Coordinates of C-alpha atoms in Angstrom, one line a residue:
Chain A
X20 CA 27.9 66.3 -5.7
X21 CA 29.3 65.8 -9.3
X22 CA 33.0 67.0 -9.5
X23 CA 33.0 68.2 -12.8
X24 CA 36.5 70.1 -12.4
X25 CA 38.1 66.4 -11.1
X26 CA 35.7 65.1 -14.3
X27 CA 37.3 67.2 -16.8
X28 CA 41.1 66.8 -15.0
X29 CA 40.6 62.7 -15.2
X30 CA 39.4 63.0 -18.5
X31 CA 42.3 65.3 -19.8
X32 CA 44.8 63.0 -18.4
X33 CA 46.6 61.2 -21.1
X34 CA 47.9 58.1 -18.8
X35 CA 44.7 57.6 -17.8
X36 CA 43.7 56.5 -21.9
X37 CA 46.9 54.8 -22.1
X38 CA 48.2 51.5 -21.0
X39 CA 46.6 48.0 -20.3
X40 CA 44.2 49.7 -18.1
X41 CA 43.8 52.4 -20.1
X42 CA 40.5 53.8 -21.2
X43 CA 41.0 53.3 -24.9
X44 CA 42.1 49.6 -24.1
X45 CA 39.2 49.1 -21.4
X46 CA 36.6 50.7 -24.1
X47 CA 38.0 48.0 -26.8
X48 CA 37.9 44.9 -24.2
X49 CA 34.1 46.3 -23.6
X50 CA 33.0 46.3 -27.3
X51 CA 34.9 43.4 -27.8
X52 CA 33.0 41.3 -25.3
X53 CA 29.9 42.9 -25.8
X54 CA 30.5 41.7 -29.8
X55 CA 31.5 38.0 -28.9
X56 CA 28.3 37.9 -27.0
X57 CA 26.1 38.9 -28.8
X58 CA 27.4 37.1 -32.2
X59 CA 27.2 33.6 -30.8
X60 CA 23.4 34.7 -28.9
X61 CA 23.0 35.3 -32.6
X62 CA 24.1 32.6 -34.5
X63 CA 21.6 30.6 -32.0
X64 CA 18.5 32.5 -31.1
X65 CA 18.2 34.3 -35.0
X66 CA 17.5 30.9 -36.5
X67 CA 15.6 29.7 -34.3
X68 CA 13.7 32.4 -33.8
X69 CA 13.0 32.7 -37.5
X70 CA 12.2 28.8 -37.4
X71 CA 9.8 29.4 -34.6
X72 CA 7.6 32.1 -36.9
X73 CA 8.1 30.3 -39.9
X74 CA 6.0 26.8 -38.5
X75 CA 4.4 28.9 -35.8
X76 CA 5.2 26.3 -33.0
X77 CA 7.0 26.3 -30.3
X78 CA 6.0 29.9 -29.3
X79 CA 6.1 29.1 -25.4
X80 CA 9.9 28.7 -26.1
X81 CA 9.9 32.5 -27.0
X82 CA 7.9 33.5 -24.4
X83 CA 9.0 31.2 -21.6
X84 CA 12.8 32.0 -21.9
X85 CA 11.6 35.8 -21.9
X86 CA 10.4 35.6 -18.6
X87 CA 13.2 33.1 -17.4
X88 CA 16.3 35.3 -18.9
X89 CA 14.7 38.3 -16.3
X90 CA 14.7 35.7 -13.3
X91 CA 18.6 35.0 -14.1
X92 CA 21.0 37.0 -11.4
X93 CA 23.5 37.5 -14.3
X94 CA 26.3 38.1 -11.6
X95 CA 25.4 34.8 -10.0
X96 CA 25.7 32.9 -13.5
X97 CA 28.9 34.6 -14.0
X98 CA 30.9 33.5 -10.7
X99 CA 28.5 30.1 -11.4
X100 CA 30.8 29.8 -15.3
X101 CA 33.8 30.5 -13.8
X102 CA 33.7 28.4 -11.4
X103 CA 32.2 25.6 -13.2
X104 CA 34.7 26.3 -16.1
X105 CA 37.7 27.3 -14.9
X106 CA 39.7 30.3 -13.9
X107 CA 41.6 30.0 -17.3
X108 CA 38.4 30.0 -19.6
X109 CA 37.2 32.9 -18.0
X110 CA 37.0 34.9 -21.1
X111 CA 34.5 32.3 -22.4
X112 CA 32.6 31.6 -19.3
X113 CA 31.9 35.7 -18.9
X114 CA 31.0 35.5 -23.0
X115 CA 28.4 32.7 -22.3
X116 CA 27.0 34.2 -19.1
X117 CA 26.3 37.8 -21.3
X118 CA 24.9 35.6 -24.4
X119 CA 22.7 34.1 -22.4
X120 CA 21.5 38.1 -22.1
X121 CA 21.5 38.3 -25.6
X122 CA 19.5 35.3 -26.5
X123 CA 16.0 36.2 -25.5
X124 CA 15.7 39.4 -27.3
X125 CA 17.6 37.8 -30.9
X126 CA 15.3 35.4 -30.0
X127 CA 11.8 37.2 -29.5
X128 CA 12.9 39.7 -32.0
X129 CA 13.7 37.4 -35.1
X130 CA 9.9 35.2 -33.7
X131 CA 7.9 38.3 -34.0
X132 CA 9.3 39.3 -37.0
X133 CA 8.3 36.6 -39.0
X134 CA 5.4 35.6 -37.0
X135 CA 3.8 39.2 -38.0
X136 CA 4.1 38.7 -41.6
X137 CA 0.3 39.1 -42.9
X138 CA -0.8 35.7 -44.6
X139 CA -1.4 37.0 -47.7
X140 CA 2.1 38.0 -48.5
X141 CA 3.7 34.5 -47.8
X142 CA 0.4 33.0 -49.8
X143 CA 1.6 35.0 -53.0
X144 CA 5.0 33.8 -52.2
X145 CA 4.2 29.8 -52.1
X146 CA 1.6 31.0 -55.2
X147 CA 4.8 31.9 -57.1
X148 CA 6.0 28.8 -56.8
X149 CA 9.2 29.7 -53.9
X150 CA 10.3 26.5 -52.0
X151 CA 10.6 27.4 -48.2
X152 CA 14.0 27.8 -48.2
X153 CA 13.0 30.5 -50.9
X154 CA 10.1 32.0 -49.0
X155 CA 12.0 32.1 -45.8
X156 CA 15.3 33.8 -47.7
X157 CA 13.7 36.1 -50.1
X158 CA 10.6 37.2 -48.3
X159 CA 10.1 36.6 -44.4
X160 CA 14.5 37.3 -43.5
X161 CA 14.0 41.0 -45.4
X162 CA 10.9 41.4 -44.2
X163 CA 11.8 40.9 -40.8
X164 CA 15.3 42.7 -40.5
X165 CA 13.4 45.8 -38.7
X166 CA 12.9 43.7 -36.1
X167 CA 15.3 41.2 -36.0
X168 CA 17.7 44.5 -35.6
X169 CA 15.6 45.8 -33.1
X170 CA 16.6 42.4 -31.3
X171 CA 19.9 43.0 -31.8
X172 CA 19.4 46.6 -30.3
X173 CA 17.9 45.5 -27.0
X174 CA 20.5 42.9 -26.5
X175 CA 23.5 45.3 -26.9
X176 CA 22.1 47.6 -24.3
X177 CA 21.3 45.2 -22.0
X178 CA 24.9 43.3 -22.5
X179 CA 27.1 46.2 -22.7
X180 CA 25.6 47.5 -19.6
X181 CA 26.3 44.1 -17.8
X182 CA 29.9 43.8 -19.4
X183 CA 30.5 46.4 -16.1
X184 CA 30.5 43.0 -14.4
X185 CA 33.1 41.7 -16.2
X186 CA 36.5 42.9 -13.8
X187 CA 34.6 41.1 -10.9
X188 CA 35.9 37.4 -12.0
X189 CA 39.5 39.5 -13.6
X190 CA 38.6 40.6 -17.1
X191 CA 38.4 44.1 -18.1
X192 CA 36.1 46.3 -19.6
X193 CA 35.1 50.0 -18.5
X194 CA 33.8 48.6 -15.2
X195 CA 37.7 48.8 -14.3
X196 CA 37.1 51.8 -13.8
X197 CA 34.0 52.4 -11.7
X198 CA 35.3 49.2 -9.3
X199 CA 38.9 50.7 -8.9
X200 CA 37.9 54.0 -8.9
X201 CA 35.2 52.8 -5.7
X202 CA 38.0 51.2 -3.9
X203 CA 40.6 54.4 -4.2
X204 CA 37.6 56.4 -3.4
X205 CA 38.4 58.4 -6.9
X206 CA 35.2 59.8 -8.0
X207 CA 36.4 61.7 -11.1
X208 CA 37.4 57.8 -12.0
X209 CA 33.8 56.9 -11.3
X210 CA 32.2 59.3 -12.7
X211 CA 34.4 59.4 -16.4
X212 CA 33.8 55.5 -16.5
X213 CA 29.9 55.7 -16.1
X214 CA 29.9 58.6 -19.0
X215 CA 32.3 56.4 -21.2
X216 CA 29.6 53.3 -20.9
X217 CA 26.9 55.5 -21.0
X218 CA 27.9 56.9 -24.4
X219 CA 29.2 53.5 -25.8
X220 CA 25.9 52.6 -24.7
X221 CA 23.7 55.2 -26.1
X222 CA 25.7 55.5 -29.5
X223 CA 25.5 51.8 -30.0
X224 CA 22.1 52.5 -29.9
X225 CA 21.4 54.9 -32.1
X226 CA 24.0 53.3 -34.4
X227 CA 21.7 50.4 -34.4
X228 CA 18.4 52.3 -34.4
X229 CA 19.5 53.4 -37.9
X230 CA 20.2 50.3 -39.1
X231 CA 16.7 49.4 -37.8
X232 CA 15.2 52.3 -39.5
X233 CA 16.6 51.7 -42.9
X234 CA 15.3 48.4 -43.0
X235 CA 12.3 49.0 -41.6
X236 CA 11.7 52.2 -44.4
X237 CA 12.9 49.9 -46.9
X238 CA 11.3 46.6 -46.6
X239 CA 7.9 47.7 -44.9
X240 CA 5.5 45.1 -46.0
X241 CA 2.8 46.8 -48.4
X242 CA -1.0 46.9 -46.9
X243 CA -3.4 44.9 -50.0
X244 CA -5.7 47.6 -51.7
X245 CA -8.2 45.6 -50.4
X246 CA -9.2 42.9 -47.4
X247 CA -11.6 40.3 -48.8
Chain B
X21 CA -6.6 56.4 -16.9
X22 CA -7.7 58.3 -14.3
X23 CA -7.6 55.7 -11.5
X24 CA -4.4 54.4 -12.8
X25 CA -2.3 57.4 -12.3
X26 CA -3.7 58.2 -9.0
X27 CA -2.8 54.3 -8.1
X28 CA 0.6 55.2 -9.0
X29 CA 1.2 57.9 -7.2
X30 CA 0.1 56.5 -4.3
X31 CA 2.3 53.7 -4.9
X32 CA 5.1 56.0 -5.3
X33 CA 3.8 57.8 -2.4
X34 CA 4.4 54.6 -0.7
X35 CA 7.6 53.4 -2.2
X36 CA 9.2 57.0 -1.1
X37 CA 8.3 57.0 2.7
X38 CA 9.3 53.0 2.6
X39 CA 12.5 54.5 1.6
X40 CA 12.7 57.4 4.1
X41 CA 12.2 54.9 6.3
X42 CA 14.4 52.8 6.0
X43 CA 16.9 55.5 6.9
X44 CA 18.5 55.3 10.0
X45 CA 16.2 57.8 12.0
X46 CA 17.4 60.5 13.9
X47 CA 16.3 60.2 17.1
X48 CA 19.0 60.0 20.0
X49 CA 18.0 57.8 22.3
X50 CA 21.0 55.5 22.5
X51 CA 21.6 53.3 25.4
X52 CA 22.8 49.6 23.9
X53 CA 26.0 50.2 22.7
X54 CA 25.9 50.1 18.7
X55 CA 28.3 47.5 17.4
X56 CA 29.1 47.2 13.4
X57 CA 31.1 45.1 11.5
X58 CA 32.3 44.8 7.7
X59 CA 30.9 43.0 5.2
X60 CA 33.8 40.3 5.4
X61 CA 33.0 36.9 7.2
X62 CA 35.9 37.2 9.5
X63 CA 35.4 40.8 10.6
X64 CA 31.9 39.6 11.5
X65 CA 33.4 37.2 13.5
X66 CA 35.3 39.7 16.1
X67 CA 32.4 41.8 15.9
X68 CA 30.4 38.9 17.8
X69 CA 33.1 38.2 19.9
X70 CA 32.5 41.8 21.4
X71 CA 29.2 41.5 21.0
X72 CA 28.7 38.0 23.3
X73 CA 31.1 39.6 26.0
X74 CA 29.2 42.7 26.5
X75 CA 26.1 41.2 26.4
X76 CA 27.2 38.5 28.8
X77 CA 28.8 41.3 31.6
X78 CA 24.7 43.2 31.0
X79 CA 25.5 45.2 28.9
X80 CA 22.6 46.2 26.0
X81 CA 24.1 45.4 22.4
X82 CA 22.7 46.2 19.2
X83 CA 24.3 44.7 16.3
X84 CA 24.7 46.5 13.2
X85 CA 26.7 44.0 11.0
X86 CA 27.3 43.6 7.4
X87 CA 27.7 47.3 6.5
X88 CA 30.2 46.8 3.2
X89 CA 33.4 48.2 3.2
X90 CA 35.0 51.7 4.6
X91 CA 33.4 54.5 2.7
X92 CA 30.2 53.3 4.0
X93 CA 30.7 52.9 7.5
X94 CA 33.4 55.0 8.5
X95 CA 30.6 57.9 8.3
X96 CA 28.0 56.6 10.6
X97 CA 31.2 56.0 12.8
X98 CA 32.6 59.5 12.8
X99 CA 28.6 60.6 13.4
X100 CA 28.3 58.1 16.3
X101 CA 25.7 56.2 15.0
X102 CA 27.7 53.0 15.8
X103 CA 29.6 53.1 18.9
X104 CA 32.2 49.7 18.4
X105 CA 33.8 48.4 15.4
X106 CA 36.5 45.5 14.8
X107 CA 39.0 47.4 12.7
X108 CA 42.5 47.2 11.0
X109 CA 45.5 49.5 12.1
X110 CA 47.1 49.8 8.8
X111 CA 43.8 49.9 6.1
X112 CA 42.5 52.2 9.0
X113 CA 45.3 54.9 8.9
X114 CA 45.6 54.7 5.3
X115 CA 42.1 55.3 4.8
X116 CA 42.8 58.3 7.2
X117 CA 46.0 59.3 6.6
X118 CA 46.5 58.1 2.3
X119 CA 49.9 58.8 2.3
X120 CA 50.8 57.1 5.8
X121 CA 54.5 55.8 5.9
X122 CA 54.5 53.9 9.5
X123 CA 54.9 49.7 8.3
X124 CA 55.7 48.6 11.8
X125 CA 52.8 47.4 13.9
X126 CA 53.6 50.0 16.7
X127 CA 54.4 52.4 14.9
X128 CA 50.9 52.3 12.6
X129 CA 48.9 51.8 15.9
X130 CA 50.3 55.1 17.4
X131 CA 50.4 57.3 14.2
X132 CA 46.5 55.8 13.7
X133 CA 45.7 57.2 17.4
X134 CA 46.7 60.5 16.3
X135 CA 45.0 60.3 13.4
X136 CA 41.6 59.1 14.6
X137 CA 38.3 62.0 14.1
X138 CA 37.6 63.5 17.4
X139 CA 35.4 61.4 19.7
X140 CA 36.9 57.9 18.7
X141 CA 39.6 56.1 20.3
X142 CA 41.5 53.0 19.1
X143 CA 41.4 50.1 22.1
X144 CA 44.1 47.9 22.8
X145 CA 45.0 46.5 19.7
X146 CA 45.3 43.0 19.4
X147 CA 48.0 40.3 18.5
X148 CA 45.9 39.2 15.4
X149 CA 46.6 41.3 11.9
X150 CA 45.0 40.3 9.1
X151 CA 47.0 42.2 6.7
X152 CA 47.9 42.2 2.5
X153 CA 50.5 40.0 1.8
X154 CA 52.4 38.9 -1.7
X155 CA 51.7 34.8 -2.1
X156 CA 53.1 32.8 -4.5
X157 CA 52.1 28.8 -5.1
X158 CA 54.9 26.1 -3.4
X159 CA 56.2 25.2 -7.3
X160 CA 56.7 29.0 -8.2
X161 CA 58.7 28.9 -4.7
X162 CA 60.5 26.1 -4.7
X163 CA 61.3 26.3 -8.7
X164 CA 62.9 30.3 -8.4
X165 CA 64.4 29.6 -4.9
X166 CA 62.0 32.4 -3.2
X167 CA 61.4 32.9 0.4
X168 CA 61.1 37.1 0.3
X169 CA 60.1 39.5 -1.8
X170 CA 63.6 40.9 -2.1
X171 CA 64.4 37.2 -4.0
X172 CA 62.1 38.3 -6.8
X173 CA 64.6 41.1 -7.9
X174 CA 66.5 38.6 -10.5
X175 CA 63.6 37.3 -11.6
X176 CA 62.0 38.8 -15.1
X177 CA 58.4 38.6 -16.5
X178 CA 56.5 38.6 -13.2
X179 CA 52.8 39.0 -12.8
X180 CA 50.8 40.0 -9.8
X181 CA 47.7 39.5 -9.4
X182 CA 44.9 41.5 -7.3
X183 CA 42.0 43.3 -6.6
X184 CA 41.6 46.2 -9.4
X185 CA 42.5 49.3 -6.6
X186 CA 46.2 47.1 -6.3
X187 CA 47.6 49.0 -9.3
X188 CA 47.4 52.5 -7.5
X189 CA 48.2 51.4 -3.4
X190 CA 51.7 52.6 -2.7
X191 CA 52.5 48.5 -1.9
X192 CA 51.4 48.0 -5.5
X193 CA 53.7 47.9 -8.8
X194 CA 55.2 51.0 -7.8
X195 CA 56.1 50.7 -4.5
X196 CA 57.4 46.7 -5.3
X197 CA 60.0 48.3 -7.6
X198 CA 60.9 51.7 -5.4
X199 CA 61.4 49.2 -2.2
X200 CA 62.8 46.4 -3.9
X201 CA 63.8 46.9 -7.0
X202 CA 61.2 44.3 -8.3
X203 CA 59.4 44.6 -12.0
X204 CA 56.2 43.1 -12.1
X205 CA 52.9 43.5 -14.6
X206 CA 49.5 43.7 -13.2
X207 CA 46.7 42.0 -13.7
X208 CA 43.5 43.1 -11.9
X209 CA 42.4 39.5 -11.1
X210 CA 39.4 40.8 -8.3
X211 CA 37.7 38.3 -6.6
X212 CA 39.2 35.7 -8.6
X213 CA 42.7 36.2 -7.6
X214 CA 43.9 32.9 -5.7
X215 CA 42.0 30.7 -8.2
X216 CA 44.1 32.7 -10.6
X217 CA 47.1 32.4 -8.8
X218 CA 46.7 28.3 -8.5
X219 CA 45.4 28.3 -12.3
X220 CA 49.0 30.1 -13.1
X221 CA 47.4 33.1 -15.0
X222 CA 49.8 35.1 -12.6
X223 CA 52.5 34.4 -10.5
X224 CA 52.2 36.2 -7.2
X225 CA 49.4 37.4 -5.9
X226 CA 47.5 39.8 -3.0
X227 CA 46.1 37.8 -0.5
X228 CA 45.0 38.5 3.0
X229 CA 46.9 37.3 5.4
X230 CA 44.6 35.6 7.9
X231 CA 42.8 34.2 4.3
X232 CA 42.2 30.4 5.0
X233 CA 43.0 29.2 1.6
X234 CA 47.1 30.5 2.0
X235 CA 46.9 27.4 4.9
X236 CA 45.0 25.1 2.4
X237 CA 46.4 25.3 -1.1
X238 CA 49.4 25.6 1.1
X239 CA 50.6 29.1 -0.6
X240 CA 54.2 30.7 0.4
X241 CA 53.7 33.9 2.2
X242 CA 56.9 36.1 1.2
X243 CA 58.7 37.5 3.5
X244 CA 58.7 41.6 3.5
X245 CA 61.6 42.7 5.2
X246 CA 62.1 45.8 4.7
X247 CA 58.0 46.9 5.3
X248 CA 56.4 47.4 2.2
X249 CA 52.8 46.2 3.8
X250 CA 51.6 48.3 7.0
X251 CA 51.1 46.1 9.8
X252 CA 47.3 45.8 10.1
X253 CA 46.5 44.4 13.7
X254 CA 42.7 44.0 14.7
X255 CA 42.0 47.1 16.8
X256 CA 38.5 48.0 18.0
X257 CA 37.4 51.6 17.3
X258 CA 34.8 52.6 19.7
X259 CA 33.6 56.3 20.6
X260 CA 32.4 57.7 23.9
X261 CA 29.6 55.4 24.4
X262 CA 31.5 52.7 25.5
X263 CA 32.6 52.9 28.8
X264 CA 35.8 52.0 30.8
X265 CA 33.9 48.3 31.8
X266 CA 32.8 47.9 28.7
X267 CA 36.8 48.7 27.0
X268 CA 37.9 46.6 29.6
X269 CA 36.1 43.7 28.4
X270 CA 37.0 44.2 24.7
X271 CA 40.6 44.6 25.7
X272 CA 40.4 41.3 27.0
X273 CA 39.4 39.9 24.1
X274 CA 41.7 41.4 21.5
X275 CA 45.1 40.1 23.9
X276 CA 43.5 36.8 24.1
X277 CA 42.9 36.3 19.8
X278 CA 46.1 35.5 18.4
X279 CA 47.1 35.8 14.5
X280 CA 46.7 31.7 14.4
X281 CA 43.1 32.2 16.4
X282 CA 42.5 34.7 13.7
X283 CA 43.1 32.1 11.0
X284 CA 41.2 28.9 12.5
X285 CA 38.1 31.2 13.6
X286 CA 38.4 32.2 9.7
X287 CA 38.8 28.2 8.4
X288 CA 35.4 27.3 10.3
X289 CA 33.7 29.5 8.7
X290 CA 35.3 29.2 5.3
X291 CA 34.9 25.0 6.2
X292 CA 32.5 24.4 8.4
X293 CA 29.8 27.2 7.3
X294 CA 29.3 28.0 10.6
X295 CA 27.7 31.4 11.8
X296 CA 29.7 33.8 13.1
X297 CA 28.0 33.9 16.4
X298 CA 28.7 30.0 17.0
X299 CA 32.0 30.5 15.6
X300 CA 33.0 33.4 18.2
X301 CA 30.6 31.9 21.3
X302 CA 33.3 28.6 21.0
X303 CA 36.1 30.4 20.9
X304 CA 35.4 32.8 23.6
X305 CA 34.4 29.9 25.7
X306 CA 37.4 28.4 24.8
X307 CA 39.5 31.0 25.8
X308 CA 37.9 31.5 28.9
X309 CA 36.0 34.8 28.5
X310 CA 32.6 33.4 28.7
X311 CA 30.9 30.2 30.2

């Protein structure tokens, strides 16, 4: 079923790379969207997330807009901002729809980061005489980047997959492609766009997985010789 | 462990025959005549009208509506699995024939007869078209002095608006400035494109013509005279199954639904949410073709 002689001829093509709806513009508008997203999910959900650990209340929060962000049919929300918003904030309404995405996993990754912190480590810390603001900066933020970019990780697949959306309410994005191609019945269209996402997707991933890793090698918290 | 994995493939078991089953099955035993319809409120719409005046002569119906768009249903029509179908002469051909050249309503209905796979037969085709069509808003007319598309050839800076599979159709970009000399930039606007065009993110925009909306946020149509859109008349494709009483019937519906029917069967159900079966039973009552 998989045309890869029509693949390969699509992909070869330079006019299909160049241009507004070019791949190499549709790839940029993806990240680009995907990036926006995420960021202000971040600049939210990272915070409070860290806050939640920190005091250790308001866990249900965490847990609660876990579940909820699953029950959310994204492509309802999105028609749902545009309308609400306007035809001519669409850009914003489609960046709010994918944050909200984003948030539970910056949010759930940056709580159990600092939530998981053993005791001991943070005792030493207020021993030493840190402030909170001290404790929070210099021990539980480094001690928790594994995971906070492990929240980062599942939010970028989850958004950059949905960005596909995006060409539904007039933006554009690699789903240009797979929703064009469907129409013309051009499956070598089809097909290139899925691989493009795919290996935006998968990259990002690893990228970040990295990223995850060094921290996580780095800034593993040390085990006490001995429990008493 | 053990129990686990033999739960799941049981349920997996189970979640594969749900799936073979929900496959259309195989066996041929078709006496009600099969009707489909798109996924598109007003094709629905026609599809009950035939439906209600077969059914009312005793004839068996089954209704197979809702089946999305073209590639999905012209298959199950060439295989005979659906035996009537409200369709388009112009999206029709060119779905048939991509590189069609007929525009003119008579000429698309006889080049799409020719065209058809063997076993199915375009009906009468009716008065009513429902067909793409370049919009712009009343201030974009009124300020440029547009009635027709030919008027946009002074004007610079243009931007059309559409579904994303505009940018490639031979009415698209392309065939605007082969035909008449008209520059525009595209912007795939999909299912957003009126809103866009009354927002102002573009100027002109692909609309269908039987689309409610052009009669409510009063949008100028422009004129195409020199046939860059096919004509696209409902015409019912039905294959062997249906009879001569049965094409009789349908004939008489598609002479009796004008364009305007067309448009106010479409503004009920845009307006007044109503189903399509109460929407065509009124109208087919209306028009005499039922009691």
């Amino acid at each position: 079923m998989l045309d890869f002689g029509g693949l390969g001829a699509w992909l070869s093509n330079p006019e299909n790379w160049a241009g507004r709806y070019g791949l190499w513009n549709l790839v940029a508008e993806h990240l680009c969207l995907t990036f926006l997203a995420i960021v202000i999910a971040a600049i939210v959900a990272v915070p409070i997330g860290v806050a939640i650990g920190h005091f250790g209340r308001g866990e249900f929060l965490v847990v609660g807009l876990g579940s909820f962000s699953r029950a959310i049919p994204t492509m309802g929300l999105l028609f749902a901002l545009v309308l609400v918003m306007g035809i001519q904030f669409r850009e914003l309404s489609v960046v709010l729809a994918l944050s909200a995405i984003a948030f539970p996993p910056l949010l759930a990754g940056a709580y159990s980061g600092v939530t998981t912190i053993p005791a001991w480590i943070r005792d030493s810390a207020t021993a030493q005489g840190m402030t909170t603001g001290q404790l929070v900066r210099h021990v539980e933020l480094p001690l928790a980047s594994a995971s906070i970019i492990g929240g980062f990780r599942i939010a970028y697949i989850q958004v950059v997959s949905t960005v596909v959306l995006a060409p539904l309410v007039g933006l554009g994005g690699v789903g240009f492609g797979i929703i064009q191609g469907l129409a013309l019945r051009n499956f070598p269209q089809v097909t290139a766009s899925s691989l493009v996402i795919i290996v935006i997707t998968v990259t990002g991933d690893r990228v970040i997985g990295l990223f995850q890793r060094l921290a996580g090698a780095r800034l593993s918290p040390p085990t006490p010789l001995e429990k008493s | 462990m053990k129990l686990t994995r033999i739960a799941a493939v049981a349920a997996s078991i189970g979640l594969t025959l749900g799936i073979a089953g929900c496959a259309p099955s195989a066996v041929p035993s078709r006496e009600p005549i099969v009707i489909g319809s798109q996924a598109y409120y007003s094709n629905e719409i026609v599809a009950e009208a035939y439906a209600l005046v077969l059914e009312d002569a005793g004839f068996a119906v089954e209704r197979k509506f809702s089946l999305g768009q073209r590639d999905v249903y012209v298959p199950a029509l060439v295989a005979g699995e659906i035996d009537l179908f409200p369709e388009y002469t112009g999206n029709l051909l060119q779905f048939f024939v991509p590189t069609a050249t007929e525009t003119a309503a008579e000429d698309v209905y006889a080049a799409l007869a020719t065209s058809l796979p063997e076993g199915l037969t375009a009906l009468a085709m009716s008065p009513a078209s429902d067909q793409d069509s370049y919009n712009v808003t009343q201030d974009f007319a009124s300020a440029n002095g547009v009635e027709s598309i030919a008027d946009l050839a002074s004007l610079t800076d243009i931007t059309l608006g559409g579904a994303p599979e505009l940018a490639e159709r031979p009415y698209g970009p392309a065939g605007l400035l082969a035909m008449y000399g008209v520059t525009v930039s595209f912007e795939a606007t999909g299912d957003t494109t009126v809103e866009s065009l009354v927002a102002g993110i573009v100027d002109m925009a692909n609309v269908y013509s039987a689309d409610p909306r052009i009669q409510q946020l009063g949008l100028v149509t422009l004129s195409d005279p020199l046939g860059l859109f096919l004509a696209s008349n409902v015409v019912p494709i039905a294959s062997e199954a249906v009879n001569a009483d049965a094409r009789a019937l349908i004939d008489a519906v598609s002479a009796a639904m004008s364009a305007e029917d067309l448009v106010a069967l479409n503004v009920r159900s845009v307006d007044e949410k109503l189903s399509a079966a109460v929407i065509a039973r009124e109208w087919l009552v209306s028009e005499g073709l039922l009691d």
